[in-house]
Amino acid sequence: MKIIMLGAPGAGKGTQAKMIADKYGVPHISTGDIFRANIKNGTQLGIEAKKYMDQGMLVPDELTVKILLDRVSKDDCSRGYVLDGFPRTIPQAEVLENALNKIHDQIDYAIDVDVPDENIINRMSGRRACLSCGATYHVVHVPPKAEGICDRCGNELILRDDDKAETVKKRLVVYHEQTQPLIDFYTKREILRTVNGTVDMNVVFEEIVKILGEKA
Ligand code: AP5
Ligand code: MG
Ligand code: ZN
């Protein structure tokens, strides 16, 4: 089962991708999480990616595509995966499609988690993220059991550098310009499914399970 999560920054892609990964036993692959792990570890890739991320801009395709293709070629991806935050541009989608075509494979579903811009900024200011396992919380909607500590792995939760209101606004502009065209791209391939992302996260997930089916 190969799934792409689409949606604006803060729509809940990561939240839903984690739930899909747990239920269906496929890895959750977030390019944003990969970049943040590299920033935390001070790698060359992290230093380069941070320049773009802190401004709410996309990391160039040349850097992003290679990382993603390497990741999906790992053994744990043999039964599928859920991609969160990739592809984000038409060229990225084309590279992925071509790579899969070569091995006579394809994406099964592109799930668009639909949330209007008005809801996004409020959500982001309350978000807390775990850089170790990728879990996401919200101080009001999804609080961790102990303040500032990840329920899943016990590591410290942080407020992301790019979650300032100004940067979020920029990310929304970039989303509409560069990522939203993917909705058309996957509609044409007849694999786009849209879920309402403004309702409770468990209700969003029920909608997704209806699309994917009970079994992997
Ligand atoms: P990335 O990490 O992918 O960020 P994003 O797309 O901006 O999305 P977010 O992670 O902010 O939101 P989300 O949709 O995952 O929402 P979440 O589940 O956390 O990318 C960051 C940056 O990296 C990019 O700006 C770019 O620079 C770079 N990058 C990454 N991939 C790239 C690529 N392929 N190409 C180029 N550059 C790339 O939820 C948000 C909040 O809402 C949380 O607090 C959550 O608890 C809460 N919440 C979730 N669901 C609900 C609900 N139903 N009701 C109420 N609250 C909810
Ligand atoms: Mg995310
Ligand atoms: Zn964690």
PDB file of C-alpha atoms and ligand atoms in Angstrom:
ATOM      1  CA  MET A   1       0.000   0.000   0.000  1.00  0.00           C
ATOM      2  CA  LYS A   2       1.600   3.243  -1.189  1.00  0.00           C
ATOM      3  CA  ILE A   3      -0.027   6.440  -0.025  1.00  0.00           C
ATOM      4  CA  ILE A   4       0.688  10.132  -0.464  1.00  0.00           C
ATOM      5  CA  MET A   5      -0.651  12.671   2.028  1.00  0.00           C
ATOM      6  CA  LEU A   6      -1.499  16.040   0.502  1.00  0.00           C
ATOM      7  CA  GLY A   7      -2.666  19.163   2.295  1.00  0.00           C
ATOM      8  CA  ALA A   8      -1.648  22.615   3.473  1.00  0.00           C
ATOM      9  CA  PRO A   9       0.936  23.092   6.216  1.00  0.00           C
ATOM     10  CA  GLY A  10      -0.786  22.154   9.460  1.00  0.00           C
ATOM     11  CA  ALA A  11      -3.675  20.328   7.780  1.00  0.00           C
ATOM     12  CA  GLY A  12      -2.866  17.224   9.809  1.00  0.00           C
ATOM     13  CA  LYS A  13      -0.861  15.221   7.271  1.00  0.00           C
ATOM     14  CA  GLY A  14       1.652  14.107   9.888  1.00  0.00           C
ATOM     15  CA  THR A  15      -1.040  13.280  12.460  1.00  0.00           C
ATOM     16  CA  GLN A  16      -2.968  11.111   9.993  1.00  0.00           C
ATOM     17  CA  ALA A  17       0.147   9.579   8.423  1.00  0.00           C
ATOM     18  CA  LYS A  18       1.233   8.315  11.840  1.00  0.00           C
ATOM     19  CA  MET A  19      -2.184   6.717  12.419  1.00  0.00           C
ATOM     20  CA  ILE A  20      -2.114   5.088   8.972  1.00  0.00           C
ATOM     21  CA  ALA A  21       1.407   3.781   9.582  1.00  0.00           C
ATOM     22  CA  ASP A  22       0.361   2.242  12.926  1.00  0.00           C
ATOM     23  CA  LYS A  23      -2.814   0.626  11.602  1.00  0.00           C
ATOM     24  CA  TYR A  24      -1.467  -0.741   8.327  1.00  0.00           C
ATOM     25  CA  GLY A  25       2.095  -1.500   9.405  1.00  0.00           C
ATOM     26  CA  VAL A  26       3.883   0.616   6.794  1.00  0.00           C
ATOM     27  CA  PRO A  27       6.604   3.199   7.479  1.00  0.00           C
ATOM     28  CA  HIS A  28       5.694   6.881   7.811  1.00  0.00           C
ATOM     29  CA  ILE A  29       8.123   8.914   5.707  1.00  0.00           C
ATOM     30  CA  SER A  30       8.143  12.672   6.216  1.00  0.00           C
ATOM     31  CA  THR A  31      10.700  14.728   4.289  1.00  0.00           C
ATOM     32  CA  GLY A  32      10.159  17.526   6.819  1.00  0.00           C
ATOM     33  CA  ASP A  33      11.063  15.132   9.677  1.00  0.00           C
ATOM     34  CA  ILE A  34      14.149  13.953   7.751  1.00  0.00           C
ATOM     35  CA  PHE A  35      15.289  17.566   7.292  1.00  0.00           C
ATOM     36  CA  ARG A  36      14.633  18.421  10.957  1.00  0.00           C
ATOM     37  CA  ALA A  37      16.618  15.372  12.107  1.00  0.00           C
ATOM     38  CA  ASN A  38      19.501  16.545   9.905  1.00  0.00           C
ATOM     39  CA  ILE A  39      19.287  20.074  11.309  1.00  0.00           C
ATOM     40  CA  LYS A  40      19.365  18.678  14.830  1.00  0.00           C
ATOM     41  CA  ASN A  41      22.456  16.600  14.009  1.00  0.00           C
ATOM     42  CA  GLY A  42      24.179  19.506  12.253  1.00  0.00           C
ATOM     43  CA  THR A  43      24.736  17.661   8.959  1.00  0.00           C
ATOM     44  CA  GLN A  44      25.578  19.483   5.708  1.00  0.00           C
ATOM     45  CA  LEU A  45      22.110  18.627   4.400  1.00  0.00           C
ATOM     46  CA  GLY A  46      20.558  20.081   7.557  1.00  0.00           C
ATOM     47  CA  ILE A  47      22.542  23.317   7.275  1.00  0.00           C
ATOM     48  CA  GLU A  48      21.466  23.711   3.647  1.00  0.00           C
ATOM     49  CA  ALA A  49      17.785  22.794   4.246  1.00  0.00           C
ATOM     50  CA  LYS A  50      17.440  25.130   7.243  1.00  0.00           C
ATOM     51  CA  LYS A  51      18.144  28.184   5.050  1.00  0.00           C
ATOM     52  CA  TYR A  52      14.945  27.498   3.124  1.00  0.00           C
ATOM     53  CA  MET A  53      12.773  26.063   5.874  1.00  0.00           C
ATOM     54  CA  ASP A  54      13.225  29.018   8.228  1.00  0.00           C
ATOM     55  CA  GLN A  55      11.904  31.297   5.491  1.00  0.00           C
ATOM     56  CA  GLY A  56       8.907  29.078   4.787  1.00  0.00           C
ATOM     57  CA  MET A  57      10.289  28.207   1.359  1.00  0.00           C
ATOM     58  CA  LEU A  58      10.684  24.787  -0.215  1.00  0.00           C
ATOM     59  CA  VAL A  59      14.028  23.020  -0.136  1.00  0.00           C
ATOM     60  CA  PRO A  60      15.234  22.678  -3.772  1.00  0.00           C
ATOM     61  CA  ASP A  61      14.037  19.575  -5.629  1.00  0.00           C
ATOM     62  CA  GLU A  62      17.635  18.415  -6.282  1.00  0.00           C
ATOM     63  CA  LEU A  63      18.212  17.950  -2.556  1.00  0.00           C
ATOM     64  CA  THR A  64      14.799  16.553  -1.719  1.00  0.00           C
ATOM     65  CA  VAL A  65      14.274  14.005  -4.462  1.00  0.00           C
ATOM     66  CA  LYS A  66      17.453  12.041  -3.856  1.00  0.00           C
ATOM     67  CA  ILE A  67      16.751  11.687  -0.137  1.00  0.00           C
ATOM     68  CA  LEU A  68      13.251  10.445  -0.785  1.00  0.00           C
ATOM     69  CA  LEU A  69      14.244   7.934  -3.472  1.00  0.00           C
ATOM     70  CA  ASP A  70      16.982   6.558  -1.187  1.00  0.00           C
ATOM     71  CA  ARG A  71      14.522   6.221   1.662  1.00  0.00           C
ATOM     72  CA  VAL A  72      11.806   4.366  -0.287  1.00  0.00           C
ATOM     73  CA  SER A  73      14.370   1.875  -1.606  1.00  0.00           C
ATOM     74  CA  LYS A  74      15.052   0.603   1.944  1.00  0.00           C
ATOM     75  CA  ASP A  75      13.870  -2.891   2.915  1.00  0.00           C
ATOM     76  CA  ASP A  76      11.149  -1.698   5.295  1.00  0.00           C
ATOM     77  CA  CYS A  77       9.348  -0.114   2.310  1.00  0.00           C
ATOM     78  CA  SER A  78       8.816  -3.390   0.467  1.00  0.00           C
ATOM     79  CA  ARG A  79       5.156  -3.586   1.649  1.00  0.00           C
ATOM     80  CA  GLY A  80       4.522   0.092   0.977  1.00  0.00           C
ATOM     81  CA  TYR A  81       4.736   3.408   2.799  1.00  0.00           C
ATOM     82  CA  VAL A  82       2.903   6.597   3.602  1.00  0.00           C
ATOM     83  CA  LEU A  83       4.586   9.722   2.273  1.00  0.00           C
ATOM     84  CA  ASP A  84       3.977  12.919   4.238  1.00  0.00           C
ATOM     85  CA  GLY A  85       5.189  16.165   2.670  1.00  0.00           C
ATOM     86  CA  PHE A  86       6.451  14.591  -0.530  1.00  0.00           C
ATOM     87  CA  PRO A  87       5.832  15.249  -3.380  1.00  0.00           C
ATOM     88  CA  ARG A  88       5.371  18.983  -2.972  1.00  0.00           C
ATOM     89  CA  THR A  89       5.964  20.147  -6.546  1.00  0.00           C
ATOM     90  CA  ILE A  90       5.005  18.763  -9.954  1.00  0.00           C
ATOM     91  CA  PRO A  91       8.651  17.890 -10.774  1.00  0.00           C
ATOM     92  CA  GLN A  92       8.885  15.891  -7.519  1.00  0.00           C
ATOM     93  CA  ALA A  93       5.686  14.023  -8.410  1.00  0.00           C
ATOM     94  CA  GLU A  94       7.053  13.234 -11.864  1.00  0.00           C
ATOM     95  CA  VAL A  95      10.342  11.920 -10.506  1.00  0.00           C
ATOM     96  CA  LEU A  96       8.484   9.639  -8.094  1.00  0.00           C
ATOM     97  CA  GLU A  97       6.110   8.431 -10.790  1.00  0.00           C
ATOM     98  CA  ASN A  98       8.981   7.654 -13.170  1.00  0.00           C
ATOM     99  CA  ALA A  99      10.948   5.825 -10.494  1.00  0.00           C
ATOM    100  CA  LEU A 100       7.900   3.676  -9.668  1.00  0.00           C
ATOM    101  CA  ASN A 101       7.090   3.063 -13.340  1.00  0.00           C
ATOM    102  CA  LYS A 102      10.568   1.623 -13.794  1.00  0.00           C
ATOM    103  CA  ILE A 103       9.772  -1.086 -11.258  1.00  0.00           C
ATOM    104  CA  HIS A 104       6.209  -1.523 -12.649  1.00  0.00           C
ATOM    105  CA  ASP A 105       4.736  -0.005  -9.542  1.00  0.00           C
ATOM    106  CA  GLN A 106       2.501   2.945  -8.676  1.00  0.00           C
ATOM    107  CA  ILE A 107       0.994   5.036  -5.885  1.00  0.00           C
ATOM    108  CA  ASP A 108      -2.377   3.658  -4.727  1.00  0.00           C
ATOM    109  CA  TYR A 109      -3.926   6.762  -3.144  1.00  0.00           C
ATOM    110  CA  ALA A 110      -3.218  10.465  -2.772  1.00  0.00           C
ATOM    111  CA  ILE A 111      -5.240  11.650   0.221  1.00  0.00           C
ATOM    112  CA  ASP A 112      -5.889  15.373   0.437  1.00  0.00           C
ATOM    113  CA  VAL A 113      -6.553  16.533   3.998  1.00  0.00           C
ATOM    114  CA  ASP A 114      -8.602  19.635   3.338  1.00  0.00           C
ATOM    115  CA  VAL A 115      -8.419  22.531   5.830  1.00  0.00           C
ATOM    116  CA  PRO A 116      -9.051  26.206   4.948  1.00  0.00           C
ATOM    117  CA  ASP A 117      -6.244  28.716   5.556  1.00  0.00           C
ATOM    118  CA  GLU A 118      -8.225  30.457   8.330  1.00  0.00           C
ATOM    119  CA  ASN A 119      -7.950  27.378  10.582  1.00  0.00           C
ATOM    120  CA  ILE A 120      -4.265  26.833  10.007  1.00  0.00           C
ATOM    121  CA  ILE A 121      -2.511  29.668  11.829  1.00  0.00           C
ATOM    122  CA  ASN A 122      -4.353  28.986  15.073  1.00  0.00           C
ATOM    123  CA  ARG A 123      -3.432  25.314  14.913  1.00  0.00           C
ATOM    124  CA  MET A 124       0.242  25.914  14.313  1.00  0.00           C
ATOM    125  CA  SER A 125       0.873  28.182  17.275  1.00  0.00           C
ATOM    126  CA  GLY A 126      -0.328  25.376  19.575  1.00  0.00           C
ATOM    127  CA  ARG A 127       1.617  22.613  17.923  1.00  0.00           C
ATOM    128  CA  ARG A 128       4.418  20.807  19.749  1.00  0.00           C
ATOM    129  CA  ALA A 129       6.630  18.321  17.909  1.00  0.00           C
ATOM    130  CA  CYS A 130       8.939  15.461  18.876  1.00  0.00           C
ATOM    131  CA  LEU A 131      12.116  15.508  16.801  1.00  0.00           C
ATOM    132  CA  SER A 132      12.997  11.963  17.850  1.00  0.00           C
ATOM    133  CA  CYS A 133       9.944   9.988  16.700  1.00  0.00           C
ATOM    134  CA  GLY A 134       7.985  12.561  14.668  1.00  0.00           C
ATOM    135  CA  ALA A 135       4.884  12.558  16.896  1.00  0.00           C
ATOM    136  CA  THR A 136       2.870  15.802  16.932  1.00  0.00           C
ATOM    137  CA  TYR A 137       0.765  17.309  19.706  1.00  0.00           C
ATOM    138  CA  HIS A 138      -1.355  20.368  20.227  1.00  0.00           C
ATOM    139  CA  VAL A 139      -1.467  22.179  23.570  1.00  0.00           C
ATOM    140  CA  VAL A 140      -5.274  22.303  23.466  1.00  0.00           C
ATOM    141  CA  HIS A 141      -6.492  19.655  20.965  1.00  0.00           C
ATOM    142  CA  VAL A 142      -3.933  16.868  21.499  1.00  0.00           C
ATOM    143  CA  PRO A 143      -2.001  17.517  24.722  1.00  0.00           C
ATOM    144  CA  PRO A 144       0.769  15.096  25.753  1.00  0.00           C
ATOM    145  CA  LYS A 145       0.236  13.263  29.064  1.00  0.00           C
ATOM    146  CA  ALA A 146       3.140  15.142  30.676  1.00  0.00           C
ATOM    147  CA  GLU A 147       3.743  18.720  29.537  1.00  0.00           C
ATOM    148  CA  GLY A 148       6.673  19.034  27.117  1.00  0.00           C
ATOM    149  CA  ILE A 149       7.354  15.260  26.968  1.00  0.00           C
ATOM    150  CA  CYS A 150       6.545  12.878  24.092  1.00  0.00           C
ATOM    151  CA  ASP A 151       4.058  10.118  25.079  1.00  0.00           C
ATOM    152  CA  ARG A 152       5.543   7.734  22.544  1.00  0.00           C
ATOM    153  CA  CYS A 153       9.275   7.994  23.223  1.00  0.00           C
ATOM    154  CA  GLY A 154       9.788  10.212  26.290  1.00  0.00           C
ATOM    155  CA  ASN A 155      11.870  12.834  24.488  1.00  0.00           C
ATOM    156  CA  GLU A 156      11.443  16.578  24.767  1.00  0.00           C
ATOM    157  CA  LEU A 157       8.794  18.376  22.684  1.00  0.00           C
ATOM    158  CA  ILE A 158       9.652  21.557  20.816  1.00  0.00           C
ATOM    159  CA  LEU A 159       7.923  24.454  19.078  1.00  0.00           C
ATOM    160  CA  ARG A 160       9.124  24.320  15.461  1.00  0.00           C
ATOM    161  CA  ASP A 161      11.211  27.269  14.211  1.00  0.00           C
ATOM    162  CA  ASP A 162       8.938  27.629  11.181  1.00  0.00           C
ATOM    163  CA  ASP A 163       5.684  27.779  13.186  1.00  0.00           C
ATOM    164  CA  LYS A 164       5.840  31.547  13.809  1.00  0.00           C
ATOM    165  CA  ALA A 165       2.721  33.236  12.367  1.00  0.00           C
ATOM    166  CA  GLU A 166       4.726  35.156   9.715  1.00  0.00           C
ATOM    167  CA  THR A 167       6.472  32.020   8.467  1.00  0.00           C
ATOM    168  CA  VAL A 168       3.228  30.048   8.463  1.00  0.00           C
ATOM    169  CA  LYS A 169       1.657  32.708   6.210  1.00  0.00           C
ATOM    170  CA  LYS A 170       4.582  32.376   3.806  1.00  0.00           C
ATOM    171  CA  ARG A 171       4.283  28.561   3.857  1.00  0.00           C
ATOM    172  CA  LEU A 172       0.600  28.879   2.933  1.00  0.00           C
ATOM    173  CA  VAL A 173       1.454  31.080  -0.071  1.00  0.00           C
ATOM    174  CA  VAL A 174       4.109  28.587  -1.188  1.00  0.00           C
ATOM    175  CA  TYR A 175       1.606  25.748  -0.712  1.00  0.00           C
ATOM    176  CA  HIS A 176      -0.998  27.369  -2.966  1.00  0.00           C
ATOM    177  CA  GLU A 177       1.567  28.193  -5.658  1.00  0.00           C
ATOM    178  CA  GLN A 178       3.656  25.047  -5.766  1.00  0.00           C
ATOM    179  CA  THR A 179       1.876  22.163  -4.046  1.00  0.00           C
ATOM    180  CA  GLN A 180      -1.839  22.650  -4.734  1.00  0.00           C
ATOM    181  CA  PRO A 181      -1.341  21.846  -8.474  1.00  0.00           C
ATOM    182  CA  LEU A 182      -0.704  18.264  -7.324  1.00  0.00           C
ATOM    183  CA  ILE A 183      -4.424  17.947  -6.592  1.00  0.00           C
ATOM    184  CA  ASP A 184      -5.067  18.185 -10.344  1.00  0.00           C
ATOM    185  CA  PHE A 185      -2.116  15.931 -11.096  1.00  0.00           C
ATOM    186  CA  TYR A 186      -3.494  13.087  -8.951  1.00  0.00           C
ATOM    187  CA  THR A 187      -7.115  13.734  -9.932  1.00  0.00           C
ATOM    188  CA  LYS A 188      -6.060  13.023 -13.524  1.00  0.00           C
ATOM    189  CA  ARG A 189      -4.519   9.745 -12.362  1.00  0.00           C
ATOM    190  CA  GLU A 190      -7.821   8.924 -10.602  1.00  0.00           C
ATOM    191  CA  ILE A 191      -6.202   8.268  -7.230  1.00  0.00           C
ATOM    192  CA  LEU A 192      -7.093  11.505  -5.442  1.00  0.00           C
ATOM    193  CA  ARG A 193      -9.371  11.214  -2.401  1.00  0.00           C
ATOM    194  CA  THR A 194     -10.345  14.220  -0.291  1.00  0.00           C
ATOM    195  CA  VAL A 195     -11.188  14.173   3.416  1.00  0.00           C
ATOM    196  CA  ASN A 196     -12.456  17.031   5.560  1.00  0.00           C
ATOM    197  CA  GLY A 197      -9.558  17.878   7.893  1.00  0.00           C
ATOM    198  CA  THR A 198     -11.449  20.362  10.078  1.00  0.00           C
ATOM    199  CA  VAL A 199     -13.192  17.750  12.222  1.00  0.00           C
ATOM    200  CA  ASP A 200     -11.777  15.743  15.147  1.00  0.00           C
ATOM    201  CA  MET A 201      -8.614  13.850  14.175  1.00  0.00           C
ATOM    202  CA  ASN A 202     -10.230  10.473  14.955  1.00  0.00           C
ATOM    203  CA  VAL A 203     -13.142  11.290  12.656  1.00  0.00           C
ATOM    204  CA  VAL A 204     -10.699  12.287   9.911  1.00  0.00           C
ATOM    205  CA  PHE A 205      -8.994   8.939  10.392  1.00  0.00           C
ATOM    206  CA  GLU A 206     -12.306   7.038  10.143  1.00  0.00           C
ATOM    207  CA  GLU A 207     -12.848   8.679   6.743  1.00  0.00           C
ATOM    208  CA  ILE A 208      -9.386   7.591   5.649  1.00  0.00           C
ATOM    209  CA  VAL A 209      -9.971   4.006   6.775  1.00  0.00           C
ATOM    210  CA  LYS A 210     -13.173   3.955   4.700  1.00  0.00           C
ATOM    211  CA  ILE A 211     -11.055   4.852   1.685  1.00  0.00           C
ATOM    212  CA  LEU A 212      -8.187   2.452   2.363  1.00  0.00           C
ATOM    213  CA  GLY A 213     -10.240  -0.468   3.680  1.00  0.00           C
ATOM    214  CA  GLU A 214      -9.830  -2.304   6.975  1.00  0.00           C
ATOM    215  CA  LYS A 215      -6.860  -4.427   5.878  1.00  0.00           C
ATOM    216  CA  ALA A 216      -3.534  -3.413   4.374  1.00  0.00           C
TER     217      ALA A 216
HETATM  218  P1  AP5 B   1       6.755  19.709   6.740  1.00  0.00           P
HETATM  219  O1  AP5 B   1       7.386  19.228   7.965  1.00  0.00           O
HETATM  220  O2  AP5 B   1       6.220  18.715   5.780  1.00  0.00           O
HETATM  221  O3  AP5 B   1       5.652  20.763   7.117  1.00  0.00           O
HETATM  222  P2  AP5 B   1       4.245  21.157   6.423  1.00  0.00           P
HETATM  223  O4  AP5 B   1       3.827  20.569   5.161  1.00  0.00           O
HETATM  224  O5  AP5 B   1       4.300  22.633   6.419  1.00  0.00           O
HETATM  225  O6  AP5 B   1       3.224  20.521   7.318  1.00  0.00           O
HETATM  226  P3  AP5 B   1       3.250  20.441   8.836  1.00  0.00           P
HETATM  227  O7  AP5 B   1       4.145  19.366   9.308  1.00  0.00           O
HETATM  228  O8  AP5 B   1       3.459  21.829   9.380  1.00  0.00           O
HETATM  229  O9  AP5 B   1       1.715  20.084   9.116  1.00  0.00           O
HETATM  230  P4  AP5 B   1       0.964  18.697   9.047  1.00  0.00           P
HETATM  231  O10 AP5 B   1       0.013  18.730   7.895  1.00  0.00           O
HETATM  232  O11 AP5 B   1       1.897  17.551   9.157  1.00  0.00           O
HETATM  233  O12 AP5 B   1       0.072  18.843  10.357  1.00  0.00           O
HETATM  234  P5  AP5 B   1       0.197  18.157  11.802  1.00  0.00           P
HETATM  235  O13 AP5 B   1      -0.284  16.750  11.734  1.00  0.00           O
HETATM  236  O14 AP5 B   1       1.509  18.436  12.411  1.00  0.00           O
HETATM  237  O15 AP5 B   1       7.782  20.633   5.956  1.00  0.00           O
HETATM  238  C1  AP5 B   1       8.487  21.663   6.619  1.00  0.00           C
HETATM  239  C2  AP5 B   1       9.420  22.359   5.652  1.00  0.00           C
HETATM  240  O16 AP5 B   1      10.387  21.401   5.152  1.00  0.00           O
HETATM  241  C3  AP5 B   1       8.766  22.931   4.391  1.00  0.00           C
HETATM  242  O17 AP5 B   1       8.254  24.219   4.613  1.00  0.00           O
HETATM  243  C4  AP5 B   1       9.937  22.897   3.414  1.00  0.00           C
HETATM  244  O18 AP5 B   1      10.803  23.986   3.630  1.00  0.00           O
HETATM  245  C5  AP5 B   1      10.671  21.615   3.785  1.00  0.00           C
HETATM  246  N1  AP5 B   1      10.208  20.448   3.003  1.00  0.00           N
HETATM  247  C6  AP5 B   1       9.633  19.314   3.487  1.00  0.00           C
HETATM  248  N2  AP5 B   1       9.330  18.454   2.493  1.00  0.00           N
HETATM  249  C7  AP5 B   1       9.734  19.059   1.328  1.00  0.00           C
HETATM  250  C8  AP5 B   1       9.682  18.697  -0.039  1.00  0.00           C
HETATM  251  N3  AP5 B   1       9.140  17.515  -0.443  1.00  0.00           N
HETATM  252  N4  AP5 B   1      10.175  19.571  -0.952  1.00  0.00           N
HETATM  253  C9  AP5 B   1      10.711  20.754  -0.575  1.00  0.00           C
HETATM  254  N5  AP5 B   1      10.788  21.161   0.704  1.00  0.00           N
HETATM  255  C10 AP5 B   1      10.296  20.331   1.657  1.00  0.00           C
HETATM  256  O19 AP5 B   1      -0.937  19.004  12.548  1.00  0.00           O
HETATM  257  C11 AP5 B   1      -0.781  20.394  12.824  1.00  0.00           C
HETATM  258  C12 AP5 B   1      -1.307  20.739  14.233  1.00  0.00           C
HETATM  259  O20 AP5 B   1      -2.710  20.566  14.264  1.00  0.00           O
HETATM  260  C13 AP5 B   1      -0.764  19.807  15.337  1.00  0.00           C
HETATM  261  O21 AP5 B   1      -0.591  20.539  16.518  1.00  0.00           O
HETATM  262  C14 AP5 B   1      -1.856  18.745  15.502  1.00  0.00           C
HETATM  263  O22 AP5 B   1      -1.856  18.161  16.791  1.00  0.00           O
HETATM  264  C15 AP5 B   1      -3.103  19.550  15.207  1.00  0.00           C
HETATM  265  N6  AP5 B   1      -4.160  18.768  14.566  1.00  0.00           N
HETATM  266  C16 AP5 B   1      -4.008  17.782  13.618  1.00  0.00           C
HETATM  267  N7  AP5 B   1      -5.206  17.295  13.234  1.00  0.00           N
HETATM  268  C17 AP5 B   1      -6.138  18.036  13.907  1.00  0.00           C
HETATM  269  C18 AP5 B   1      -7.573  18.030  13.910  1.00  0.00           C
HETATM  270  N8  AP5 B   1      -8.286  17.200  13.120  1.00  0.00           N
HETATM  271  N9  AP5 B   1      -8.205  18.923  14.719  1.00  0.00           N
HETATM  272  C19 AP5 B   1      -7.492  19.789  15.504  1.00  0.00           C
HETATM  273  N10 AP5 B   1      -6.147  19.835  15.549  1.00  0.00           N
HETATM  274  C20 AP5 B   1      -5.468  18.964  14.756  1.00  0.00           C
HETATM  275 MG    MG B   2       4.016  17.368   9.317  1.00  0.00          MG
HETATM  276 ZN    ZN B   3       8.698  11.064  20.371  1.00  0.00          ZN
END
